[in-house]
Structures are given as structure tokens and as C-alpha cells.
Short mmCIF file of C-alpha atoms in Angstrom, two decimals:
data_model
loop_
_atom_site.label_atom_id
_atom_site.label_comp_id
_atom_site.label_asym_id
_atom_site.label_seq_id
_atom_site.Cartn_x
_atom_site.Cartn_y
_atom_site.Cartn_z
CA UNK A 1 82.64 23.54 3.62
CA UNK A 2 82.98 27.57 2.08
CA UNK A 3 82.31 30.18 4.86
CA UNK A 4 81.72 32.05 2.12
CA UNK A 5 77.50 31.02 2.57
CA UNK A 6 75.24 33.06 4.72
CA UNK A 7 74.13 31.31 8.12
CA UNK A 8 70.49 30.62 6.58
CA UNK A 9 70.40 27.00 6.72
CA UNK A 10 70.93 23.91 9.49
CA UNK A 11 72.71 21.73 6.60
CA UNK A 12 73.18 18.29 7.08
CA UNK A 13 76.46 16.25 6.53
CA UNK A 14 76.21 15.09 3.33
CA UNK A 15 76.70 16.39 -0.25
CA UNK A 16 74.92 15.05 -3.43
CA UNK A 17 76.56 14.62 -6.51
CA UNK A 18 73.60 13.07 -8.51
CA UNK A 19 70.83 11.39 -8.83
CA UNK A 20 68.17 8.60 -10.81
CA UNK A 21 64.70 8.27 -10.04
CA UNK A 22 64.16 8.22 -6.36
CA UNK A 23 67.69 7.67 -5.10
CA UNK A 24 70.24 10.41 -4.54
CA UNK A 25 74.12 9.30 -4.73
CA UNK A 26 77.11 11.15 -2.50
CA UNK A 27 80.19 12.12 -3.07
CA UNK A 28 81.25 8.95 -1.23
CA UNK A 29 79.21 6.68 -3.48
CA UNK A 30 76.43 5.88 -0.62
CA UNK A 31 72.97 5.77 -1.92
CA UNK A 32 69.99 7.59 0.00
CA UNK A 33 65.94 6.66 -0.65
CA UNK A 34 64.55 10.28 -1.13
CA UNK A 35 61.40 10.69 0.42
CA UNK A 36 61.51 14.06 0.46
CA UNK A 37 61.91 14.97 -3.02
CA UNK A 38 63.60 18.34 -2.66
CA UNK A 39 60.73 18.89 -0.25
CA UNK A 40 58.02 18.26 -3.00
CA UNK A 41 60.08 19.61 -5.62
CA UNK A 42 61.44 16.20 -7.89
CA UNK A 43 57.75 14.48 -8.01
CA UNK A 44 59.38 12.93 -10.80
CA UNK A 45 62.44 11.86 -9.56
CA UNK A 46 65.86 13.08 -10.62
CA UNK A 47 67.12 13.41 -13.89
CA UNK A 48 64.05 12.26 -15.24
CA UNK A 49 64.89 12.07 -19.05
CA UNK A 50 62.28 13.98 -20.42
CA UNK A 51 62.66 17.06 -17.86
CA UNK A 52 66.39 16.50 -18.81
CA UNK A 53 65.65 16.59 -22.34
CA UNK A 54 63.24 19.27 -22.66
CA UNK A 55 65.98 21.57 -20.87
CA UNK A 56 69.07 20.79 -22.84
CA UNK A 57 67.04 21.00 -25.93
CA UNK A 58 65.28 24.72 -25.07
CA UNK A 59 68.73 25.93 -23.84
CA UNK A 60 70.60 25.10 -27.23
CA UNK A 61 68.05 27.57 -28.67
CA UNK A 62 66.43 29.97 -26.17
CA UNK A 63 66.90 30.28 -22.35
CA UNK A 64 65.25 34.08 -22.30
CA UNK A 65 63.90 36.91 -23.76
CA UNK A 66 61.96 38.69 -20.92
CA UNK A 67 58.56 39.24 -20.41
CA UNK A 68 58.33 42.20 -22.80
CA UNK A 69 58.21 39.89 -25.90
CA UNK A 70 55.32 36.91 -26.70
CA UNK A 71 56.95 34.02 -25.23
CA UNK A 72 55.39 30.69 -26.82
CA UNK A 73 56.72 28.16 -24.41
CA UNK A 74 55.06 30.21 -21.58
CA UNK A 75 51.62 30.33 -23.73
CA UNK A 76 52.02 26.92 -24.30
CA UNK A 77 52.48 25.93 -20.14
CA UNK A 78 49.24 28.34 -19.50
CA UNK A 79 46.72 26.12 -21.26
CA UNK A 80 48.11 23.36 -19.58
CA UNK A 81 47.21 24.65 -16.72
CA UNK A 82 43.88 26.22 -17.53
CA UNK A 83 43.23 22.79 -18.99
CA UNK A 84 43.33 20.76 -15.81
CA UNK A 85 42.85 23.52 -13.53
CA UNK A 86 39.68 25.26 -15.04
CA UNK A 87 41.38 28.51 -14.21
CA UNK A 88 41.12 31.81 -16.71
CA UNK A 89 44.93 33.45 -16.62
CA UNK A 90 48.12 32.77 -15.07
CA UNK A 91 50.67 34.78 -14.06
CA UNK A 92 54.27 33.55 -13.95
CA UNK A 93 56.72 33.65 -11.28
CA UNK A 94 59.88 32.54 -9.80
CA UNK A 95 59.11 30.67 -6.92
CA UNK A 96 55.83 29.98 -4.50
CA UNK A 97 56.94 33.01 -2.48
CA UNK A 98 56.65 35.03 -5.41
CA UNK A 99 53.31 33.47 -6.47
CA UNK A 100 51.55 34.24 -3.14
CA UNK A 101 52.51 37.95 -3.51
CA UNK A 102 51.06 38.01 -6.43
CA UNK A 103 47.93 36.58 -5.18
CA UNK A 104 48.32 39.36 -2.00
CA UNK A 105 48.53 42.15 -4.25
CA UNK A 106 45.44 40.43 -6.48
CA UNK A 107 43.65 40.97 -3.20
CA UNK A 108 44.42 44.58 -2.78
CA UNK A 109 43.83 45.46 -5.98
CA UNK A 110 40.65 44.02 -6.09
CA UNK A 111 39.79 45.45 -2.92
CA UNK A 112 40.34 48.78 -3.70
CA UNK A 113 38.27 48.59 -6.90
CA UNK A 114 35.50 48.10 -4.75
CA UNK A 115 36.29 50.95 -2.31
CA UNK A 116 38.09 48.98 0.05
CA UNK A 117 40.82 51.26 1.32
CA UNK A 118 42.28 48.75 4.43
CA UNK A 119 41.97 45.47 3.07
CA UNK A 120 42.53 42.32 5.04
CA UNK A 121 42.87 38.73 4.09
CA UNK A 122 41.96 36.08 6.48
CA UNK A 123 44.89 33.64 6.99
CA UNK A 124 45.68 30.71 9.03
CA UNK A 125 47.33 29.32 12.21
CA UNK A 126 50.29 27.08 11.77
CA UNK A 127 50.04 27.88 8.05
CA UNK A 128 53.21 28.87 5.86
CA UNK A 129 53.19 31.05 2.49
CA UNK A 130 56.61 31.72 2.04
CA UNK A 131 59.91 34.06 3.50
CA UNK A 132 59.35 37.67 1.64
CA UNK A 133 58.23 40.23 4.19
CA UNK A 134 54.92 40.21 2.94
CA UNK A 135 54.41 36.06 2.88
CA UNK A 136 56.06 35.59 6.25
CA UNK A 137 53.51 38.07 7.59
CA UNK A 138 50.71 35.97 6.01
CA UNK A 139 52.09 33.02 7.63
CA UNK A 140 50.97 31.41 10.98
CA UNK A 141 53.74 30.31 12.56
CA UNK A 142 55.58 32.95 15.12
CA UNK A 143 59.13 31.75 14.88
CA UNK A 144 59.17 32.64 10.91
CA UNK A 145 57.96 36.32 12.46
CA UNK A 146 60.69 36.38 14.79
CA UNK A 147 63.37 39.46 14.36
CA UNK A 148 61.36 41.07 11.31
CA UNK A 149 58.85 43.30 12.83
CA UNK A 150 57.00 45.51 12.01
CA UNK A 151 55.32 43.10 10.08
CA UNK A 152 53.29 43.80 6.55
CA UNK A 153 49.92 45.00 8.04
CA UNK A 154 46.43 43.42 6.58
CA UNK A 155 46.19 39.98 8.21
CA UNK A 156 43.88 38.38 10.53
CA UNK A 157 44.40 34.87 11.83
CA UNK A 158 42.37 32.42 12.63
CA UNK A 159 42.57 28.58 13.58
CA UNK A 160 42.84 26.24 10.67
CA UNK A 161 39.65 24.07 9.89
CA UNK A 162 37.71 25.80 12.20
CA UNK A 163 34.52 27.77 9.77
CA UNK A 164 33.01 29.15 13.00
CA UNK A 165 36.14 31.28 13.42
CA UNK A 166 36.10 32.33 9.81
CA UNK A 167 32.26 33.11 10.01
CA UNK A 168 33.05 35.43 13.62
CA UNK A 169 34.78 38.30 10.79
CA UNK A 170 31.97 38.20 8.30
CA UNK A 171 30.62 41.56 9.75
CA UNK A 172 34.18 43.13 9.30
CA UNK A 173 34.02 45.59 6.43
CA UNK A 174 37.48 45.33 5.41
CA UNK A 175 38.22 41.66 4.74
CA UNK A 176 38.01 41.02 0.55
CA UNK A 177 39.84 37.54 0.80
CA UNK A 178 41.01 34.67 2.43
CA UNK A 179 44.35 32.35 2.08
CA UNK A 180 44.23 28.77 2.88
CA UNK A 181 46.51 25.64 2.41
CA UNK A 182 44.22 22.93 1.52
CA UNK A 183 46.28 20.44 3.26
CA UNK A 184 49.14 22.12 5.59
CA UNK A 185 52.60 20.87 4.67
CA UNK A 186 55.10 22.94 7.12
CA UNK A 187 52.62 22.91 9.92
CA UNK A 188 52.72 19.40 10.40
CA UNK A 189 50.66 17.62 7.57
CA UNK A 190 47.38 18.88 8.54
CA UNK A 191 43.81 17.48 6.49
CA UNK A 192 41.29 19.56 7.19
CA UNK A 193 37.84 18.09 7.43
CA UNK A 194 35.63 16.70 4.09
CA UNK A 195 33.98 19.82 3.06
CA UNK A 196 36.03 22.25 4.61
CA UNK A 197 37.31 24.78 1.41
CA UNK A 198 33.57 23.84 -0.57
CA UNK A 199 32.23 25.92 2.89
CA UNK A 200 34.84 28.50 2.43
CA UNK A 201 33.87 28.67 -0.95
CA UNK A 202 30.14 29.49 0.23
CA UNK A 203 31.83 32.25 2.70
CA UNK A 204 33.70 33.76 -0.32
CA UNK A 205 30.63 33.82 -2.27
CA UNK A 206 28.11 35.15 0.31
CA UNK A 207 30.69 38.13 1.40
CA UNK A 208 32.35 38.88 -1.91
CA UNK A 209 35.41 38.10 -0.59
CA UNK A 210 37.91 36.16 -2.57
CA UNK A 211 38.88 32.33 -1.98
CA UNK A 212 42.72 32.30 -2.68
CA UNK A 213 44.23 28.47 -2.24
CA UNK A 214 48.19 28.33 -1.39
CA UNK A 215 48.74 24.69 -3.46
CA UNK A 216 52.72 25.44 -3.57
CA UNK A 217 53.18 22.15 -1.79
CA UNK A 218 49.88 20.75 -2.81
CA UNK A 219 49.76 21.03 -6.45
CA UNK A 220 50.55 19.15 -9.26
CA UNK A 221 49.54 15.56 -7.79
CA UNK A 222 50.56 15.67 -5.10
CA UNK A 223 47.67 14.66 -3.05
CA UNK A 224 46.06 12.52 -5.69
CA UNK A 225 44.58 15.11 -8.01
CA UNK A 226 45.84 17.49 -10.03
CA UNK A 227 45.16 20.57 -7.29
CA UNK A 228 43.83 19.84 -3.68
CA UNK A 229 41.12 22.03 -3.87
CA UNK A 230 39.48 19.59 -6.62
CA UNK A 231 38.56 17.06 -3.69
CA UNK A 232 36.04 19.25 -2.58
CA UNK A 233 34.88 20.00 -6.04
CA UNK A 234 35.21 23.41 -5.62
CA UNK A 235 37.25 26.33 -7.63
CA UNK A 236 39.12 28.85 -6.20
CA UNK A 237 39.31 32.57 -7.31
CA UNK A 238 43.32 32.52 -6.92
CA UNK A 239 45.37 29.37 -6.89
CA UNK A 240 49.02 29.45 -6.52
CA UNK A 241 51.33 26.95 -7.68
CA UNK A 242 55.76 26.17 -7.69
CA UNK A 243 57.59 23.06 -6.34
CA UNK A 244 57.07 20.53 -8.35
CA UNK A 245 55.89 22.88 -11.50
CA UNK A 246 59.54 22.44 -13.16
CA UNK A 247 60.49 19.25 -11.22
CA UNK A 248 63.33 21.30 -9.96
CA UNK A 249 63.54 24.23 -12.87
CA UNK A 250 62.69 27.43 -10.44
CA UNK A 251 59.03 28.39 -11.75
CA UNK A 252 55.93 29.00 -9.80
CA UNK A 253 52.29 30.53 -11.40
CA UNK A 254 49.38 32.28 -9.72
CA UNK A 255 46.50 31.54 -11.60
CA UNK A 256 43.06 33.10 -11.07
CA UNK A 257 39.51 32.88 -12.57
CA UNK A 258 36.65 35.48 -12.94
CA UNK A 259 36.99 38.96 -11.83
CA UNK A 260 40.57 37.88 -9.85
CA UNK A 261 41.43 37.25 -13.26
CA UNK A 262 41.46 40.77 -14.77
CA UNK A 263 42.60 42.79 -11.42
CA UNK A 264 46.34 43.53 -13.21
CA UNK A 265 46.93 45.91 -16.04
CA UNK A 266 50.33 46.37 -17.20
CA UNK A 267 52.59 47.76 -15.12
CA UNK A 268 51.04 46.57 -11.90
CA UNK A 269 53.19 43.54 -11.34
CA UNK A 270 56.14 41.88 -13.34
CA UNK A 271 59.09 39.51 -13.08
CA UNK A 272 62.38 39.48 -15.04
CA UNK A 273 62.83 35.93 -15.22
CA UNK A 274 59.51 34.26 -14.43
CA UNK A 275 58.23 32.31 -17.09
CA UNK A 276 61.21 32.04 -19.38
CA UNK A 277 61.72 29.72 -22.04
CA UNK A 278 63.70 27.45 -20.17
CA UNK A 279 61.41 27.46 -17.11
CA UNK A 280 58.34 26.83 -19.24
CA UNK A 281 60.10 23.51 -21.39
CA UNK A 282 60.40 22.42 -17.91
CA UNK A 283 57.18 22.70 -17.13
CA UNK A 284 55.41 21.66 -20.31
CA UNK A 285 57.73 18.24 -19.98
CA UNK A 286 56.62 18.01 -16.48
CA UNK A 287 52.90 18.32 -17.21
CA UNK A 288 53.52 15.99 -20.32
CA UNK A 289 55.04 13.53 -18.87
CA UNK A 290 52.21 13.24 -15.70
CA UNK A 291 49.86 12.78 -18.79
CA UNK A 292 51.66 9.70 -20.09
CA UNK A 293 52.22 7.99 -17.15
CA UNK A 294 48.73 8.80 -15.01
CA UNK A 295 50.96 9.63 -11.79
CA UNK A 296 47.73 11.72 -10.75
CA UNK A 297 45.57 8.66 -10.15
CA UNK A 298 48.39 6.30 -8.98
CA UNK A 299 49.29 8.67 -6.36
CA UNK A 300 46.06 8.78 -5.40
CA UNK A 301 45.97 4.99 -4.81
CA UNK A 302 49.28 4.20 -3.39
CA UNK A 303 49.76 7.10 -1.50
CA UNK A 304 46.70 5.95 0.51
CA UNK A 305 48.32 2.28 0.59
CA UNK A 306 51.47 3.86 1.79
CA UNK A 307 48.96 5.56 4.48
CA UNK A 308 48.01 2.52 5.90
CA UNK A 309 50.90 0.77 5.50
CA UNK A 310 52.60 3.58 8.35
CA UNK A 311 49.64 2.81 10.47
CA UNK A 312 49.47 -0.46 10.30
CA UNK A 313 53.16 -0.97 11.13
CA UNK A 314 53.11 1.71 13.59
CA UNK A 315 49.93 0.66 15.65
CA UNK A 316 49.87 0.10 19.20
CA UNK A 317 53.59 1.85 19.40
CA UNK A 318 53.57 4.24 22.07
CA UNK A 319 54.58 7.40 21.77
CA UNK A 320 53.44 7.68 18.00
CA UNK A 321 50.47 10.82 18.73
CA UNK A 322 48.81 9.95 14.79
CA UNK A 323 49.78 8.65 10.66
CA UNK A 324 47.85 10.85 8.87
CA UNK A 325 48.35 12.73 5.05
CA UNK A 326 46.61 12.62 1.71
CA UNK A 327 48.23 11.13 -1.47
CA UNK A 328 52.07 11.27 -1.36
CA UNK A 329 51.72 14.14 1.60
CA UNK A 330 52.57 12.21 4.95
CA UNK A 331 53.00 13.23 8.38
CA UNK A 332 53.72 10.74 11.34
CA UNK A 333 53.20 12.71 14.48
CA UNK A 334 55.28 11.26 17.80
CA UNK A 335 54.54 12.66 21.12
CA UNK A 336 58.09 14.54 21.61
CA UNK A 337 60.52 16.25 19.06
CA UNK A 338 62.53 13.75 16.85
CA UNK A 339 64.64 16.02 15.35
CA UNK A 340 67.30 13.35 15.79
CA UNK A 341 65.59 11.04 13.49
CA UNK A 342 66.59 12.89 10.15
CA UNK A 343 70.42 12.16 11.22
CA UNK A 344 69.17 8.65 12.08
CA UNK A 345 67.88 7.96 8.78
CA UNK A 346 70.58 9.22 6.87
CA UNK A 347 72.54 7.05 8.01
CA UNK A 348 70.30 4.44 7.34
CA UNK A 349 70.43 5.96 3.55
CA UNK A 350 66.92 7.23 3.94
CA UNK A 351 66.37 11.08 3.15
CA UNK A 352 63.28 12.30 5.19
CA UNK A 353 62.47 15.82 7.34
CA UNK A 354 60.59 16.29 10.31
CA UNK A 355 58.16 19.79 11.10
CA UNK A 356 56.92 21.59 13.83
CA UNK A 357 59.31 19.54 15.96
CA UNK A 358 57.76 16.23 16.40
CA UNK A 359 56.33 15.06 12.74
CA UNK A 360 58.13 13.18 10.35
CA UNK A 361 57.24 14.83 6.78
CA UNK A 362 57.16 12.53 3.98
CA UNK A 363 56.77 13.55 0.07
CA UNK A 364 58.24 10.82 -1.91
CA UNK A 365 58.47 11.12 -6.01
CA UNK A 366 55.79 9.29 -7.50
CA UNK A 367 58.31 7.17 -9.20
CA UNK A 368 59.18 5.33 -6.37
CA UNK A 369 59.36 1.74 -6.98
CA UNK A 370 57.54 -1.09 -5.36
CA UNK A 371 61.15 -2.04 -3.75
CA UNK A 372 61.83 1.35 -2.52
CA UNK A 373 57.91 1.76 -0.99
CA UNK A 374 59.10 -1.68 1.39
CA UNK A 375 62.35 -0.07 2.04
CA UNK A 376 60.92 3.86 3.31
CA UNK A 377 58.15 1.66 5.57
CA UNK A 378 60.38 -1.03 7.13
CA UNK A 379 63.07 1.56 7.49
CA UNK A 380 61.52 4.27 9.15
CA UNK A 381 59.33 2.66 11.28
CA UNK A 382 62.29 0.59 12.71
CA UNK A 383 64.07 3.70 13.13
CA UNK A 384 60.88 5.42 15.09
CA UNK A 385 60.50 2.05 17.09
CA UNK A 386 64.24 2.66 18.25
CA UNK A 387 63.77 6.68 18.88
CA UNK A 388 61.03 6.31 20.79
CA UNK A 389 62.15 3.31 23.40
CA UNK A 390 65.20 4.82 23.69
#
């Protein structure tokens, strides 16, 4: 391996040469199950050949122009979005890091248009919005905050899924928004209760303050609708979006509706490369291709199926603390850190992570076969079975 790569990562053994559909091949010809999909990246699988095509094709013409000329591609991507979204404008980024400062400085700007001059946005425990200074302060996890103090100022935390603690600040002058996960992905897999964003909503609405939804992880079916927040049949002032936007083509979007909507004017925010031509033929093939096939509803169904599969295998097993997750979003929560369980599956040719220490994360491409659904369920819960009577 080059020492020639910053110290960033905890890589595992293993190097990927390509892949088809679910399955990722090595360099030594030994094929892996991906249930992680990039973490919630490849929803689509790998080389899926219309993401494939759509790229080769826009980079024999046009990869980029910038953002100071009409882009069409990008236009084109934006009423996709609006269309299934019911959105008003979207901004285009690089990444979901990116996206949520965007939707940070939305906040500020729209707090000091109405004379808010120390604006803070309620955010949550255990919650993650990204590694820039200003979306690692947002987050709710202290080890991401570790060595980078002082910290971007303007956040106050409370528990997740908890409304009373969000109601104990609506007497503090200076909050204009709040930033929530709908479901919590690097905390652990975390569904909040039915009804918990529509009363967020309601706070929003009865304190001007605006609802801003993180869906980096969430978005684009990966829960079983389009956007989590549509299970509550609410819609956000801000929604952010990346991961699985270009099925691995770096893109993410902040979208926003209503007065959130017209907070910019030029010059207040920009991005060299976000929302290129390249980026956006991603997209648009990604979005076209979830039209075709209806991998919004049939997450929905087997990802519950998958659900209960876990449980059902996994009942009665000690040490196994709760299956729980939404769609194709799955976390298996043991009663100890199993860490050592990643290596164990690998080896096993199963790709999965584990979070927070002791939960096995699961986000498996929707085109996962029938075949490959018996293999991740048999597999893994073997493999737990064997961790934990060790």
C-alpha cells in the first residue's frame, strides 16, 4: 500500500477492482455481497448500464462549463427533483457536507433578514451532518469534535425524538431553525417515533423557525419513499440531498421551498464544480432509471421483509440489544462492540459496517437479488450467532 495517503481512514484488507450489480470483485478474483453500497452511495448497484451510459455519453461532449453559464443538464436534474420532492429551488453541490452548509448559511441568512443577529439552529444528539468545520460542529457525536475546537458557534443540542426538549427553547429569541435526520444513519439506525418531524413541522411553523431535514443518507429511496420526511406527510423548508444522487458521480443538492427558497442572491454562495454536466447525466440517469424500475415502492416492501427476516432469525439470541431500520436502512444492535464482525464477514465475502460501536449498519442496493437477500440473512446472522457465543 502507498504511504503516500494521509492517515484519515481505518482501511480494510482488500482492494476492489470492479463490480456488477450488488457484488464487488478483488484483485484476487473473490467475490463480496455489498450491503453497504458505498455506504448508501451505489443504490443501484455498480456499473449499472444506464449510469454507465449516461456518463460516457455526457463526457464525449461536455464534462464542465462552470456555474457562470446556463447549464441544461443541471436544469434538467432540478425538476426532477422539484417533481417528486415538491420543493421550489435547488442548489447544487459537491457532496452532503457541502449541501448542509448550504442549508447552515440558508439559516443565517434568513435569520438576519429578520433581525436575528446570533442565530442558532437546534440540532441533534448522536446525529451526523458531515466533516467541514461548520457540519462537524452541527453534529452530535463528541469524538467527530475531538482535536478541532473552537468549534463553529450557533448550535444547541438536544436529544433526538424527544419534542419536549425541542419545545424547552421555544422562548429563546435567537433560534430561526432546526436540523434533523429523519432516520439517523451514523448514530446507529435510529427511527424516530410516527409523527415525530409532522410535530416539528408544527414547532417550525408556530416559532417561525425553519424545518431543515439532513436526507444525505435518507434520500432517494432509501427508506421506501422518495425522501423520509414524506412518511410523515410533511414538507420541509430545506432538504438536503448526496449519496446516492449520482449512484457514485460526486453530487449533492440543497433544495428549499418558500421564503428558504429565495434567501441567496448572487454572490452569496457558489461552487466550482457542483452541478456540472457530468454530475447532472448522472443524476438524471439515476432518477430515470428509479422511474422505470419502481425501486421506491419495492424498497419499501422488501426492505420491511428483509426487517423481519433479521428478527425473525435473530430472536431469542442473546446478546442481540434490537433489529430495527426503515426500507433498505438497517441496524442490528448487539449488547457489546462487534467491530470484529466487519473482518468476519469479509471473509465470509459479505461487505457490511458496524456504528457507534455495537450496530451492524446495513444499506444494500435495491438491486439485490432474491439469491443474494438469502445469502446477507443466513450469512450474517450465522456470523453474529458465532461473535456473540464466543
Amino acid at each position: 500500500m502507498s504511504d503516500h495517503l494521509m492517515n484519515t481512514y481505518a482501511r480494510l484488507p482488500v482492494t476492489f477492482e470492479k463490480g456488477d450489480g450488488a457484488t464487488l470483485h478483488d484483485t484476487n478474483g473473490k467475490s463480496y455481497l455489498d450491503a453497504i453500497s458505498g455506504i448508501a452511495v451505489c443504490s443501484l448497484g455498480h456499473a449499472h448500464p444506464a449510469i454507465s451510459d449516461a456518463i460516457c455519453k455526457q463526457s464525449q461532449t461536455l464534462i464542465h462549463t462552470s456555474n457562470l453559464y446556463q447549464i441544461a443538464n443541471q436544469q434538467a436534474l432540478a425538476d426532477k427533483l422539484i417533481e417528486h420532492s415538491g420543493m421550489d429551488k435547488v442548489f447544487f453541490s459537491n457532496s452532503g457536507a457541502e449541501a448542509n452548509e448550504a442549508a447552515i448559511k440558508i439559516a443565517r441568512k434568513y435569520a438576519h433578514k429578520h433581525n436575528i443577529d446570533n442565530p442558532c439552529i437546534i440540532v441533534m444528539e448522536n446525529s451526523f451532518h458531515g466533516r467541514t468545520l461548520a457540519t462537524l460542529s452541527a453534529t452530535g457525536n463528541p469524538k467527530v469534535h475531538e482535536g478541532f475546537a473552537p468549534l463553529v458557534e450557533g448550535f444547541i443540542r438536544v436529544p433526538f425524538d424527544d419534542i419536549d426538549a425541542v419545545k424547552a427553547h421555544s422562548d429563546n429569541k435567537n433560534i430561526v431553525a432546526i436540523l434533523v435526520e429523519p432516520v439517523q444513519g451514523e448514530g446507529g439506525i435510529h427511527v424516530p417515533k410516527t409523527g415525530y418531524l409532522a410535530t416539528l413541522r408544527e414547532i417550525c411553523d408556530a416559532n417561525n423557525w425553519l424545518l431543515m431535514v439532513d436526507e444525505i443518507q435518507t434520500g432517494m429511496g432509501r427508506t421506501g419513499e422518495w425522501f423520509a420526511f414524506q412518511h410523515d406527510n410533511i414538507k420541509p423548508d430545506v432538504l438536503t440531498l448526496a449519496k446516492a444522487l449520482g449512484n457514485g458521480m460526486p453530487i449533492g443538492a440543497c433544495l428549499a421551498q418558500g421564503e428558504a427558497a429565495n434567501t441567496f442572491a448572487p454572490g452569496n454562495h457558489g461552487t466550482t464544480f457542483g452541478g456540472n454536466p457530468l454530475a447532472c447525466a448522472a443524476g438524471l440517469a439515476v432518477i430515470n432509471t428509479m422511474e422505470v424500475h419502481n425501486h421506491v415502492a419495492a424498497v419499501a416492501k422488501k426492505g420491511q421483509l428483509l426487517i423481519e427476516q433479521f428478527q425473525q432469525t435473530l430472536k431469542g439470541q442473546n446478546g442481540v440489544v434490537e433489529v430495527r431500520g426503515k426500507g433498505y436502512m438497517i441496524g442490528i444492535q448487539l449488547d457489546r462492540p462487534c467491530g470484529d464482525l466487519v473482518t468476519m464477514a469479509l471473509e465470509q465475502g459479505l461487505l457490511i459496517n458496524v456504528t457507534r460501536g455495537d450496530t451492524v449498519r446495513l444499506l444494500p442496493t435495491f438491486v439485490m437479488s432474491t439469491e443474494q437477500t438469502v445469502f446477507l440473512v443466513n450469512t450474517l446472522s450465522e456470523l453474529i450467532k458465532t461473535f456473540l457465543n464466543k
